[in-house]
PDB file of C-alpha atoms in Angstrom:
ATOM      1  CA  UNK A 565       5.096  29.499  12.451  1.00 56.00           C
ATOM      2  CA  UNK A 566       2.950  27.214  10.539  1.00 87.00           C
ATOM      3  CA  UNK A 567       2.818  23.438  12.391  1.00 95.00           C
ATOM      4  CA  UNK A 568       1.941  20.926   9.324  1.00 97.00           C
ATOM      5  CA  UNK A 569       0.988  17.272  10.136  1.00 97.00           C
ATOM      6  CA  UNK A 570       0.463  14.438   7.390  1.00 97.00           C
ATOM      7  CA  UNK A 571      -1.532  11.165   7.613  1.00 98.00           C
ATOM      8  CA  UNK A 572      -2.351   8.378   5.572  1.00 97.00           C
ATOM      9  CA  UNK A 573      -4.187   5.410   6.167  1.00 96.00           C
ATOM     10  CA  UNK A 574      -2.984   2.129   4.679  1.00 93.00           C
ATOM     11  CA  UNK A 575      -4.254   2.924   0.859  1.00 90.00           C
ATOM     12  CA  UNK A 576      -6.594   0.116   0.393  1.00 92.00           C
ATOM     13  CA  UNK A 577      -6.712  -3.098  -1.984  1.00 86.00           C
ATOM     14  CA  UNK A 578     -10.319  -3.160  -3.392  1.00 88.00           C
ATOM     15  CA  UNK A 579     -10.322  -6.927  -4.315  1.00 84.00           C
ATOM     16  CA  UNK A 580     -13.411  -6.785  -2.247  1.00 85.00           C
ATOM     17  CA  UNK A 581     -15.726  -4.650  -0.018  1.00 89.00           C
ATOM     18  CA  UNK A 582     -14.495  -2.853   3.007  1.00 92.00           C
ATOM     19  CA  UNK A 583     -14.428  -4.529   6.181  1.00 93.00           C
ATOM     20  CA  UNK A 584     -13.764  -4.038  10.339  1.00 94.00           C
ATOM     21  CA  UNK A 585     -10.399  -3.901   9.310  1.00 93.00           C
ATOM     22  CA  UNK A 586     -10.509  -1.116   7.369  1.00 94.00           C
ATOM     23  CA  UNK A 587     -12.959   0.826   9.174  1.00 96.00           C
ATOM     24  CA  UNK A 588     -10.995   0.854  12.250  1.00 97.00           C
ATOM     25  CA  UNK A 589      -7.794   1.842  10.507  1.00 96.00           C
ATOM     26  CA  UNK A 590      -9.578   5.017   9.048  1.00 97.00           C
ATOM     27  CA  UNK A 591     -11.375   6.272  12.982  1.00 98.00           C
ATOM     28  CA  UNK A 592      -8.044   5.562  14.259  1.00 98.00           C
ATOM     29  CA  UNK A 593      -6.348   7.835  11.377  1.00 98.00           C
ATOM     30  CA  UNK A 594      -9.369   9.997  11.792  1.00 98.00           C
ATOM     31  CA  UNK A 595      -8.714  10.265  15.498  1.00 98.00           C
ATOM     32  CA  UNK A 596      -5.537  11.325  15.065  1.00 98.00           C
ATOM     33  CA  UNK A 597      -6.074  13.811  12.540  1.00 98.00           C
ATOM     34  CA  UNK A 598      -8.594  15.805  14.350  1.00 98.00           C
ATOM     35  CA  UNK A 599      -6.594  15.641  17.557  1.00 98.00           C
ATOM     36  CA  UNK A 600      -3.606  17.441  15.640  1.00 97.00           C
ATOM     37  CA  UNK A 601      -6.180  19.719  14.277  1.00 97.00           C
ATOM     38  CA  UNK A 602      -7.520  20.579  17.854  1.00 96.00           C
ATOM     39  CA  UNK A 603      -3.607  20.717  18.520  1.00 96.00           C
ATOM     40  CA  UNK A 604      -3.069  23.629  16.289  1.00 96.00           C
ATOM     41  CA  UNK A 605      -1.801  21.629  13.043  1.00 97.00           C
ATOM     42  CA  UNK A 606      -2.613  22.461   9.359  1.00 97.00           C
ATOM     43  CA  UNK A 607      -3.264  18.070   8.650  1.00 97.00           C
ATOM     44  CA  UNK A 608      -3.429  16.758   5.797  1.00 98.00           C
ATOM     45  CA  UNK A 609      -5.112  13.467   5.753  1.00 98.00           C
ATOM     46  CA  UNK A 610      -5.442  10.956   2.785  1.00 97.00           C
ATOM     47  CA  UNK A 611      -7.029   7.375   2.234  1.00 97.00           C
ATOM     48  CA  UNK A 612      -7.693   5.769  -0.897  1.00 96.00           C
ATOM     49  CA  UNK A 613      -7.044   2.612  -3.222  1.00 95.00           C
ATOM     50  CA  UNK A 614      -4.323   0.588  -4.768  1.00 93.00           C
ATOM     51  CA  UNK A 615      -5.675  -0.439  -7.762  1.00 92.00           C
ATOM     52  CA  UNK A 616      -3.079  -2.983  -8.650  1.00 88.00           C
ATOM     53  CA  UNK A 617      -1.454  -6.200  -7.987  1.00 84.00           C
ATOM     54  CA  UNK A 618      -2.241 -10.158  -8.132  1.00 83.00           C
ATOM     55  CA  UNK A 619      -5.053  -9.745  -5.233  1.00 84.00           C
ATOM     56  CA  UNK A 620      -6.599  -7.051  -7.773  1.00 89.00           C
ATOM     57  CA  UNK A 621      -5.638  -8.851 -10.896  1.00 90.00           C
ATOM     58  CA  UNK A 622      -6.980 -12.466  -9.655  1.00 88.00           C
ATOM     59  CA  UNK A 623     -10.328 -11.272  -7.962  1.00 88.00           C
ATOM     60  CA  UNK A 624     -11.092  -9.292 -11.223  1.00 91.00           C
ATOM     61  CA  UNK A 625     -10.384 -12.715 -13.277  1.00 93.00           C
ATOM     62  CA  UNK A 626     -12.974 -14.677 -10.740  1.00 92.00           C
ATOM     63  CA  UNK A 627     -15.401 -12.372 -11.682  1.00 92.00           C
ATOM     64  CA  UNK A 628     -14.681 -12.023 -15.456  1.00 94.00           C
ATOM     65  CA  UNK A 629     -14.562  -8.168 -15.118  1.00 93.00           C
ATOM     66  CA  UNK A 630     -11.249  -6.211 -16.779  1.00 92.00           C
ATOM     67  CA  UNK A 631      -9.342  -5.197 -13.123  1.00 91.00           C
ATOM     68  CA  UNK A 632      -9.967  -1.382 -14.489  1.00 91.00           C
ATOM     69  CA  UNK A 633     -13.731  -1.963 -13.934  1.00 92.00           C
ATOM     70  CA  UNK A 634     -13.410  -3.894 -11.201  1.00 91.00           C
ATOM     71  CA  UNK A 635     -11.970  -1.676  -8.932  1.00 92.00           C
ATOM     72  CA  UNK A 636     -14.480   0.884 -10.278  1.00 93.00           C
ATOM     73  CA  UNK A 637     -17.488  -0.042  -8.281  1.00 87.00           C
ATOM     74  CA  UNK A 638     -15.234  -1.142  -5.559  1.00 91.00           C
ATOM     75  CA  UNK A 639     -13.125   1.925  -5.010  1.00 93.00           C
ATOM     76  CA  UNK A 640     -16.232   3.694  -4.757  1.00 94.00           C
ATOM     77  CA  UNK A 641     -17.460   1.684  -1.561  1.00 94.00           C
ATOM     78  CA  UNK A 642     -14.200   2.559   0.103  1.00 96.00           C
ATOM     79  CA  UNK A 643     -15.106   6.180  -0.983  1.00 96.00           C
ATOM     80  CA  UNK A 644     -18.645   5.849   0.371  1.00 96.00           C
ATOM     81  CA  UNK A 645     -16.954   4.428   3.411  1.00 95.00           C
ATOM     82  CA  UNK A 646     -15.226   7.782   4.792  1.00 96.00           C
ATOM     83  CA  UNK A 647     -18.663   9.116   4.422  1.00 96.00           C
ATOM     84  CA  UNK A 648     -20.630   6.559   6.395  1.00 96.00           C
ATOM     85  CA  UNK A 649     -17.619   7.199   8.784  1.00 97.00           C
ATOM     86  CA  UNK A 650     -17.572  11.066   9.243  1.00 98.00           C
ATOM     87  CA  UNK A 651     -13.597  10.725   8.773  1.00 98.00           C
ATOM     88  CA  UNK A 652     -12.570  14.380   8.432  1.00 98.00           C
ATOM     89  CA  UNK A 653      -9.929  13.204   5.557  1.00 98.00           C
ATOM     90  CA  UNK A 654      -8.640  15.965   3.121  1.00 97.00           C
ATOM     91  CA  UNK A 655      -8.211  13.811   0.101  1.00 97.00           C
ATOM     92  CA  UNK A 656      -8.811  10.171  -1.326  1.00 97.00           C
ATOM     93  CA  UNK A 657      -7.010   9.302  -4.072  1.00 96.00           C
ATOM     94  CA  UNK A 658      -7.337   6.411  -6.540  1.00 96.00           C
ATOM     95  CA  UNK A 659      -3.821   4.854  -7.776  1.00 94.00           C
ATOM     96  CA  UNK A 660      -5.155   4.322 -11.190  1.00 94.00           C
ATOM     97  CA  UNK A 661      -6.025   8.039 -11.255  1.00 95.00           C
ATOM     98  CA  UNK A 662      -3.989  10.167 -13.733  1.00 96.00           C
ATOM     99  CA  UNK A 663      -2.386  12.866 -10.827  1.00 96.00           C
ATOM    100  CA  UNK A 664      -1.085   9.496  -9.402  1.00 95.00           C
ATOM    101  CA  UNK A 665       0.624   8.247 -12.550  1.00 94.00           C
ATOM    102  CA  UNK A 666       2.123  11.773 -12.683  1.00 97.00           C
ATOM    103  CA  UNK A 667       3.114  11.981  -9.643  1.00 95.00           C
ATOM    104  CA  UNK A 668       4.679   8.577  -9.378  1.00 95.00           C
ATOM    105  CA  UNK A 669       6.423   9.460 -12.711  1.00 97.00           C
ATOM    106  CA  UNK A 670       7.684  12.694 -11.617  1.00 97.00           C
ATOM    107  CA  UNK A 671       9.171  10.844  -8.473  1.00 94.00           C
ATOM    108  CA  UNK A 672      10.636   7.849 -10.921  1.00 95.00           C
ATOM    109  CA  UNK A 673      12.404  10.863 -12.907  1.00 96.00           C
ATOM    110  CA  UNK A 674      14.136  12.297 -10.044  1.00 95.00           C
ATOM    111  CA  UNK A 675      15.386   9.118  -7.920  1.00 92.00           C
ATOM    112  CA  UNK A 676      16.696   7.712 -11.568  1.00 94.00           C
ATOM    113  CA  UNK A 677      18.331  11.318 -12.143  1.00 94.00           C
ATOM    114  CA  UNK A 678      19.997  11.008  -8.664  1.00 91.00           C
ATOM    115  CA  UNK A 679      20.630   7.402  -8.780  1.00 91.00           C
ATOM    116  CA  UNK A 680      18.490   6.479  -5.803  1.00 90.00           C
ATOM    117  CA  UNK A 681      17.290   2.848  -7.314  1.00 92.00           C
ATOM    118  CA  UNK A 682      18.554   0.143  -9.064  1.00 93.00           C
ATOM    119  CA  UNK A 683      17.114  -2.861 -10.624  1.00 94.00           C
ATOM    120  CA  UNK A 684      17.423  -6.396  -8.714  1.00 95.00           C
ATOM    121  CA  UNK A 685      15.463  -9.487  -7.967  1.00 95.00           C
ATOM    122  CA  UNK A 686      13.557 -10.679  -5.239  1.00 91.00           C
ATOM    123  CA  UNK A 687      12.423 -14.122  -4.262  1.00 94.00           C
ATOM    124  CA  UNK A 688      10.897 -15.711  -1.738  1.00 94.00           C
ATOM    125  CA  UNK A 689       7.174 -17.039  -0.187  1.00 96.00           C
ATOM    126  CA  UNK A 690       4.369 -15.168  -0.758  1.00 94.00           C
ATOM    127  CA  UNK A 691       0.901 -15.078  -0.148  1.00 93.00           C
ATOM    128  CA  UNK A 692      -1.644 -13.230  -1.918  1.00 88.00           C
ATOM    129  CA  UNK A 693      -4.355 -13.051   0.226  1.00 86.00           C
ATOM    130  CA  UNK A 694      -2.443 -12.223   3.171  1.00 88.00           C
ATOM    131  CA  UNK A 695      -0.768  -9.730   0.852  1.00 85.00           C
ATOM    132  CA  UNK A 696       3.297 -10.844   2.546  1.00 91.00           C
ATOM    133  CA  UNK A 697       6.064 -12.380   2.537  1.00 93.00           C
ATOM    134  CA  UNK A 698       7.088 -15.779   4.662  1.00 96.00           C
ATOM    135  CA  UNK A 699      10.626 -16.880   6.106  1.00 95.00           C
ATOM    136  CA  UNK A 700      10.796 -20.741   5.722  1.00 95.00           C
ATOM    137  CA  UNK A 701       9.909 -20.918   9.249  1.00 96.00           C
ATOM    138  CA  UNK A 702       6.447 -19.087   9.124  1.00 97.00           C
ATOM    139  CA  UNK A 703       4.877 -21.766   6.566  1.00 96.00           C
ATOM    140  CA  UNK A 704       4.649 -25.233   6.106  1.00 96.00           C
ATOM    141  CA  UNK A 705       3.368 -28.068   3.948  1.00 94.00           C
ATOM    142  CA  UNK A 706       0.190 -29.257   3.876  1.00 93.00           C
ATOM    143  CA  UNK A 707      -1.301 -31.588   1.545  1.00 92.00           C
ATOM    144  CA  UNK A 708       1.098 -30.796  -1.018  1.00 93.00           C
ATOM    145  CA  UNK A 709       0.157 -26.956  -0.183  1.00 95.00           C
ATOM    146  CA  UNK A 710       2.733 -24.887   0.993  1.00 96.00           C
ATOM    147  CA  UNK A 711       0.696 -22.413   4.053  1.00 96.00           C
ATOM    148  CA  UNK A 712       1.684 -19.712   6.088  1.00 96.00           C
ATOM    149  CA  UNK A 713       2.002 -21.322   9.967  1.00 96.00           C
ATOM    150  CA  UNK A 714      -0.256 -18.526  11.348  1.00 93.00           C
ATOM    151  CA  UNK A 715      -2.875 -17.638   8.651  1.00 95.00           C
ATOM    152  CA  UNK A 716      -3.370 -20.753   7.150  1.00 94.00           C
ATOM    153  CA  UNK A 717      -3.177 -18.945   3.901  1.00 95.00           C
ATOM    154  CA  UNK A 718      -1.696 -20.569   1.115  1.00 95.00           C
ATOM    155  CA  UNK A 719       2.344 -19.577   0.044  1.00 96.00           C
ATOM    156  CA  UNK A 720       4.068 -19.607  -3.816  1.00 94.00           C
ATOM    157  CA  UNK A 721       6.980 -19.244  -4.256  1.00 96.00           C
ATOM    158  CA  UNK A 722       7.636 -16.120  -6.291  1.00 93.00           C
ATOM    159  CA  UNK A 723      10.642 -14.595  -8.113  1.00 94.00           C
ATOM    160  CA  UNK A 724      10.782 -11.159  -9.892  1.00 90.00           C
ATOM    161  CA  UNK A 725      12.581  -8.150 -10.937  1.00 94.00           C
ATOM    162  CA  UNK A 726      11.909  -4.934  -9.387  1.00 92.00           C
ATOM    163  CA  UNK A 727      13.381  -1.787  -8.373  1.00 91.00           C
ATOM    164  CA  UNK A 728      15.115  -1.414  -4.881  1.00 89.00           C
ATOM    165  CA  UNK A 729      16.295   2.149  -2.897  1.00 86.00           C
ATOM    166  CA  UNK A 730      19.870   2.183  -2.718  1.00 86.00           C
ATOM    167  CA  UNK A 731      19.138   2.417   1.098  1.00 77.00           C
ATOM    168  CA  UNK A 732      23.357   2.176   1.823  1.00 69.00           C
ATOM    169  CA  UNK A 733      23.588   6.142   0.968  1.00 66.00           C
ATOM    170  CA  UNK A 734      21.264   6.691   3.908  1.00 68.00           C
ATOM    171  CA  UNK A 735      22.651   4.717   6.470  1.00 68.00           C
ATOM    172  CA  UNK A 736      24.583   6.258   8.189  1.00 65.00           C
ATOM    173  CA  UNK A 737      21.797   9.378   8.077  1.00 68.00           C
ATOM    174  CA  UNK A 738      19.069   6.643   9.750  1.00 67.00           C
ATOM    175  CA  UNK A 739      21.365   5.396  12.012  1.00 68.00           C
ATOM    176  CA  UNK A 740      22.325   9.389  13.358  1.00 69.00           C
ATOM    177  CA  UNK A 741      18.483   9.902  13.467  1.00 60.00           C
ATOM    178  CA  UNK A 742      17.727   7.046  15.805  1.00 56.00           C
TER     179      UNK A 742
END
């Protein structure tokens, strides 16, 4: 019997060169890849970039670059990164890359066809750089600035529509598995 094991690191935001942060969440990936391969396991490992979003779209504009080329010479210093590493990774994928798209199509296709999502709003404090959400109680106001308490990062309030997982079919399945 074949043993399979997948593992992705966090796919990346190029809004600017890699850092500690990132290299340590690849050797830790890494780690655990080549373990499962010493273990017997076909693995699978992927790492990559998220090529969109404000933290893309507002470090492109500070630059005066379209976010397309931006993440262009970017992307490829994560790339260069697994390299410099030795990470063992099987794949590293791009999310502006055209097997994405189709994949992410393909995907939209079937959970519309089987009525997995619906369309809803969302609201609430964000902050781009830290790339989350706040409760009320994890910011406050400084300056006329609203901040997150623990980052110091600064919070705007954001509202949009988006699609959520009709989560309430599974449940009852989550609740059995844990």
């Amino acid at each position: 019997m074949n043993k399979f094991f997948y593992i992705t690191t966090p796919i990346y935001y190029p809004s600017a060169k890699p850092h500690m942060g990132h290299a340590y969440s690849s050797i830790v990936s890494d780690v655990i890849a080549r373990f499962k391969k010493l273990d017997g396991y076909s693995v699978e490992f992927l790492t990559g970039t998220d090529e969109h979003g404000l933290k893309i779209q507002r470090a492109a504009e500070e630059k005066g670059l379209d976010p397309k080329k931006f993440c262009d010479d970017i992307s490829e210093t994560f790339r260069d990164l697994t390299k410099v590493l030795n990470l063992s990774n099987t794949d590293f994928i791009r999310t502006t890359e055209l097997r994405h798209f189709q994949s992410v199509q393909n995907l939209w296709k079937i959970l519309e066809e089987k009525n997995e999502i619906y369309l809803s709003k969302y609201s609430g404090w964000y902050s781009v750089s830290d790339e989350a959400f706040y409760g009320e109680n994890e910011i406050k106001k400084e300056n006329d600035i609203y901040v997150s308490i623990n980052s110091g990062s600064k919070v705007e309030w954001v509202e949009e529509e988006s699609y959520f997982f009709k989560l309430s079919k599974w449940e009852k399945k989550l609740l059995n598995f844990y």
